[in-house]
């Protein structure tokens, strides 16, 4: 049941970001404080990798998560090689923000 709920969250996130489809491969990378998935989208011979992070409810607030994304973006802009969050696309979720909080109950 929990796995089904997590798979549904991943599917909704991929659809929200326009990454769902037959050319998208998703694999779980790690399960610790967060669930981190590698999302690979194939386009002909080109493959693009993304990271999808589902955080554990109650671990961080939305403000803390947004602060982390802003910090990563600032480091990327300074030339530090870090995974930079996408600023172009916006998920059509609550408020259109990159941080989308889901109801608890999956822990």
Tab-separated table of C-alpha atoms in Angstrom:
chain	number	residue	atom	x	y	z
A	1	UNK	CA	0.000	0.000	0.000
A	2	UNK	CA	2.787	2.445	0.883
A	3	UNK	CA	4.672	1.512	-2.282
A	4	UNK	CA	1.535	2.144	-4.348
A	5	UNK	CA	1.112	5.563	-2.732
A	6	UNK	CA	4.768	6.448	-3.381
A	7	UNK	CA	4.516	5.292	-7.000
A	8	UNK	CA	1.420	7.475	-7.381
A	9	UNK	CA	3.327	10.480	-5.973
A	10	UNK	CA	6.196	9.871	-8.400
A	11	UNK	CA	3.759	9.548	-11.309
A	12	UNK	CA	1.998	12.803	-10.335
A	13	UNK	CA	5.330	14.626	-9.998
A	14	UNK	CA	6.508	13.409	-13.411
A	15	UNK	CA	3.226	14.449	-15.021
A	16	UNK	CA	3.344	17.816	-13.257
A	17	UNK	CA	6.807	18.536	-14.675
A	18	UNK	CA	5.960	17.201	-18.142
A	19	UNK	CA	8.316	14.239	-17.776
A	20	UNK	CA	5.806	11.377	-17.820
A	21	UNK	CA	5.763	9.118	-20.837
A	22	UNK	CA	7.124	5.985	-22.457
A	23	UNK	CA	10.571	7.557	-22.984
A	24	UNK	CA	11.012	8.178	-19.249
A	25	UNK	CA	12.800	5.714	-16.986
A	26	UNK	CA	12.613	6.063	-13.190
A	27	UNK	CA	14.775	4.251	-10.648
A	28	UNK	CA	15.137	4.640	-6.894
A	29	UNK	CA	18.656	5.832	-6.019
A	30	UNK	CA	18.465	6.092	-2.246
A	31	UNK	CA	16.039	5.891	0.628
A	32	UNK	CA	17.226	7.777	3.703
A	33	UNK	CA	15.888	11.095	4.940
A	34	UNK	CA	14.391	11.490	1.464
A	35	UNK	CA	13.567	9.239	-1.432
A	36	UNK	CA	15.771	10.190	-4.382
A	37	UNK	CA	14.881	8.934	-7.843
A	38	UNK	CA	16.908	9.136	-11.052
A	39	UNK	CA	14.630	10.176	-13.898
A	40	UNK	CA	16.081	9.591	-17.363
A	41	UNK	CA	14.285	10.941	-20.407
A	42	UNK	CA	15.331	9.623	-23.813
A	43	UNK	CA	15.040	11.754	-26.931
A	44	UNK	CA	16.539	9.864	-29.844
A	45	UNK	CA	20.215	9.278	-29.022
A	46	UNK	CA	20.162	11.936	-26.296
A	47	UNK	CA	19.412	11.079	-22.681
A	48	UNK	CA	18.787	13.690	-19.990
A	49	UNK	CA	18.943	12.835	-16.294
A	50	UNK	CA	17.010	14.544	-13.529
A	51	UNK	CA	16.755	13.936	-9.809
A	52	UNK	CA	13.350	13.726	-8.165
A	53	UNK	CA	13.368	14.084	-4.394
A	54	UNK	CA	10.449	13.176	-2.168
A	55	UNK	CA	11.097	14.405	1.327
A	56	UNK	CA	9.793	12.701	4.436
A	57	UNK	CA	6.791	14.551	5.906
A	58	UNK	CA	7.807	16.619	8.892
A	59	UNK	CA	11.551	16.466	8.178
A	60	UNK	CA	11.776	19.988	6.700
A	61	UNK	CA	9.365	22.874	6.316
A	62	UNK	CA	8.467	24.308	2.913
A	63	UNK	CA	10.502	27.405	3.803
A	64	UNK	CA	13.567	25.275	4.569
A	65	UNK	CA	13.201	23.387	1.278
A	66	UNK	CA	12.846	26.611	-0.724
A	67	UNK	CA	15.911	27.992	1.067
A	68	UNK	CA	17.911	24.900	0.118
A	69	UNK	CA	16.892	25.279	-3.541
A	70	UNK	CA	17.855	28.965	-3.498
A	71	UNK	CA	21.235	28.092	-1.960
A	72	UNK	CA	21.876	25.443	-4.628
A	73	UNK	CA	20.920	27.888	-7.367
A	74	UNK	CA	23.271	30.532	-5.966
A	75	UNK	CA	26.136	28.022	-5.861
A	76	UNK	CA	25.445	26.960	-9.450
A	77	UNK	CA	25.406	30.592	-10.590
A	78	UNK	CA	28.773	31.075	-8.849
A	79	UNK	CA	30.224	28.235	-10.925
A	80	UNK	CA	30.217	25.592	-8.210
A	81	UNK	CA	29.275	22.211	-9.733
A	82	UNK	CA	26.077	21.292	-7.889
A	83	UNK	CA	22.769	19.854	-9.065
A	84	UNK	CA	20.988	23.078	-9.996
A	85	UNK	CA	17.214	23.200	-9.655
A	86	UNK	CA	15.286	24.104	-12.772
A	87	UNK	CA	14.023	27.665	-12.669
A	88	UNK	CA	12.342	27.594	-16.074
A	89	UNK	CA	9.589	25.043	-15.625
A	90	UNK	CA	7.116	25.392	-12.817
A	91	UNK	CA	4.984	22.589	-11.557
A	92	UNK	CA	1.310	23.397	-11.803
A	93	UNK	CA	0.819	22.249	-8.221
A	94	UNK	CA	-0.206	24.292	-5.232
A	95	UNK	CA	0.871	27.867	-5.835
A	96	UNK	CA	2.933	26.849	-8.882
A	97	UNK	CA	6.082	26.426	-6.803
A	98	UNK	CA	8.847	23.858	-7.084
A	99	UNK	CA	8.249	22.683	-3.500
A	100	UNK	CA	5.012	20.734	-3.351
A	101	UNK	CA	3.879	19.445	0.032
A	102	UNK	CA	1.654	16.375	0.060
A	103	UNK	CA	-0.578	15.270	2.925
A	104	UNK	CA	1.145	13.086	5.518
A	105	UNK	CA	0.276	9.438	5.918
A	106	UNK	CA	2.951	7.752	3.835
A	107	UNK	CA	5.447	7.318	6.639
